[in-house]
């Protein structure tokens, strides 16, 4: 795993990795298990990848856990996921603090169960001063909703005459997003072979590298993670230049 890699945080051009953790359901169905069993196994992979990211010295890891469109799933599955989020956050709190991980959440908390929101707020407060890996967990997150909220914020500033429409910059929009102050993802990984963004970090992905992995999320392991980072580090990023 990380120890055997020639890529170190110092020589890697990748400091922020976003992951679309897809394929829990298919992983389970392939094994004759329930979709819930897939989500439980997916949570184990989350734990391992956070450890690997922290060990590797990655600066920022953003994990897409629940999209604004995932409410369209059967009520039972949504309830299983909400319960799992809460229990995993509780279970992993001590370890995250021990690993010096700073946790922040992106996405709207309005529709989430109150007790989950309390757990999220507590975890953010308990890790706010940590200086290691920044872990952004995207729960009830949608890139379009993120942009919509940012545009509303800027529109209010215009209404309050704090900002002139002609003065709005690209950085103003970046700063108004839920990821304000966090650098854009250098690399976005999606497991399970699907080739789409599914409303993840739309604005922030403008110059991200992409890696689509054929494994389902519960099978994605720290070795795969380091391999993907290694591969992305060796790519030339031109940002429109030569
Ligand atoms: C990802 O796995 C987890 C969430 C979206 C919450 P899926 O549940 O989407 O698994 P598949 O894509 O149906 O296999
Ligand atoms: C994307 O996966 C959302 C998360 C991984 C949280 P989905 O399984 O919801 O995406 P689609 O529906 O296949 O595009
Ligand atoms: Mg899916």
XYZ file of C-alpha atoms in Angstrom, residues 11-174:
164
model
C 6.082 14.908 -5.323
C 2.413 14.358 -6.118
C 0.475 17.018 -7.988
C -2.653 15.589 -6.428
C -3.666 17.195 -3.153
C -7.453 16.953 -3.353
C -9.197 13.749 -4.391
C -12.967 13.449 -4.769
C -14.589 10.019 -4.904
C -17.992 9.034 -6.272
C -18.396 5.866 -4.228
C -20.647 3.883 -6.546
C -21.629 0.216 -6.789
C -22.596 -0.865 -3.262
C -25.881 -2.295 -4.500
C -24.360 -4.256 -7.373
C -21.563 -5.554 -5.150
C -24.207 -7.026 -2.830
C -26.542 -8.355 -5.534
C -23.576 -10.115 -7.211
C -23.119 -12.009 -3.931
C -26.777 -12.764 -3.344
C -26.894 -10.232 -0.499
C -29.270 -7.353 0.229
C -28.413 -3.833 -0.997
C -28.137 -2.849 2.691
C -25.311 -5.378 3.110
C -23.574 -3.587 0.235
C -23.872 -0.241 1.996
C -22.478 -1.759 5.218
C -19.517 -3.197 3.320
C -19.140 0.167 1.565
C -18.759 1.846 4.955
C -15.799 -0.469 5.682
C -14.154 0.651 2.456
C -14.721 4.274 3.504
C -12.836 3.652 6.742
C -9.893 2.033 4.903
C -9.673 4.756 2.254
C -9.737 7.534 4.879
C -6.872 5.770 6.697
C -4.932 5.395 3.450
C -5.493 9.044 2.505
C -4.377 10.180 5.916
C -1.336 7.866 5.872
C -0.444 9.014 2.347
C -0.483 12.639 3.490
C -3.252 13.704 1.114
C -4.526 17.195 1.965
C -8.211 16.881 1.057
C -10.528 13.929 0.453
C -14.136 14.520 -0.607
C -16.460 11.516 -0.454
C -19.836 11.559 -2.205
C -22.075 9.628 0.162
C -25.624 10.739 -0.784
C -26.813 12.864 -3.678
C -29.817 15.177 -3.779
C -31.280 12.649 -6.244
C -30.769 9.666 -3.927
C -34.035 10.651 -2.145
C -35.703 9.046 -5.160
C -34.728 5.592 -3.858
C -37.171 3.441 -1.898
C -37.906 4.866 1.576
C -36.437 1.796 3.227
C -33.056 2.173 1.503
C -32.897 5.890 2.332
C -33.640 5.071 5.986
C -30.908 2.396 6.048
C -28.400 4.891 4.629
C -29.338 7.658 7.092
C -28.983 5.252 10.023
C -25.686 3.960 8.686
C -24.295 7.497 8.283
C -25.107 8.300 11.893
C -23.728 5.066 13.337
C -20.544 5.219 11.229
C -19.871 8.835 12.232
C -20.243 7.841 15.882
C -18.089 4.736 15.476
C -15.317 6.550 13.641
C -15.169 9.741 15.738
C -12.349 8.625 18.067
C -10.266 7.305 15.175
C -10.761 10.484 13.128
C -9.665 12.620 16.084
C -6.684 10.311 16.675
C -5.691 10.646 12.997
C -5.883 14.465 13.219
C -8.584 14.518 10.492
C -10.646 17.675 10.082
C -14.188 16.777 9.033
C -16.579 19.083 7.208
C -19.889 18.331 5.548
C -21.202 19.686 2.277
C -24.797 19.426 1.131
C -28.071 20.602 2.570
C -28.832 19.516 6.126
C -32.461 20.680 5.926
C -33.978 17.329 4.952
C -31.654 15.103 7.011
C -32.818 13.450 10.265
C -32.248 15.795 13.227
C -30.140 13.300 15.173
C -27.855 12.820 12.159
C -27.424 16.598 11.845
C -26.519 16.773 15.557
C -23.870 14.086 15.057
C -22.509 15.943 12.016
C -22.323 19.253 13.904
C -20.572 17.578 16.845
C -18.009 15.891 14.617
C -17.257 19.162 12.815
C -16.818 20.959 16.135
C -14.675 18.155 17.627
C -12.297 18.092 14.662
C -12.337 21.800 13.715
C -8.807 22.421 15.007
C -7.241 19.311 13.509
C -4.472 19.938 11.017
C -4.173 16.662 9.082
C -6.367 15.421 6.246
C -9.446 17.540 5.513
C -12.309 15.114 4.972
C -15.338 16.570 3.204
C -18.360 14.328 3.359
C -21.005 15.127 0.775
C -24.382 14.150 2.207
C -27.533 15.365 0.447
C -25.156 17.119 -1.939
C -25.885 18.230 -5.489
C -23.599 20.341 -7.664
C -26.528 22.243 -9.166
C -28.016 22.942 -5.726
C -24.570 24.112 -4.543
C -24.407 26.554 -7.475
C -28.001 27.663 -6.938
C -27.291 28.514 -3.284
C -24.114 30.356 -4.286
C -25.997 32.411 -6.898
C -28.693 33.253 -4.338
C -26.023 34.424 -1.884
C -24.445 36.653 -4.541
C -27.863 37.965 -5.600
C -28.525 38.971 -1.976
C -25.182 40.802 -1.889
C -26.176 42.630 -5.063
C -29.576 43.493 -3.587
C -27.855 44.818 -0.470
C -25.562 46.900 -2.786
C -22.481 45.104 -1.349
C -21.621 43.860 -4.845
C -22.171 45.130 -8.392
C -23.290 42.503 -10.946
C -20.508 43.542 -13.332
C -17.918 43.035 -10.572
C -18.807 39.361 -9.876
C -15.719 37.206 -10.468
C -15.072 33.504 -10.895
C -13.506 33.515 -7.398
C -16.646 35.109 -5.938
C -18.632 32.135 -7.227
C -16.027 29.613 -5.969
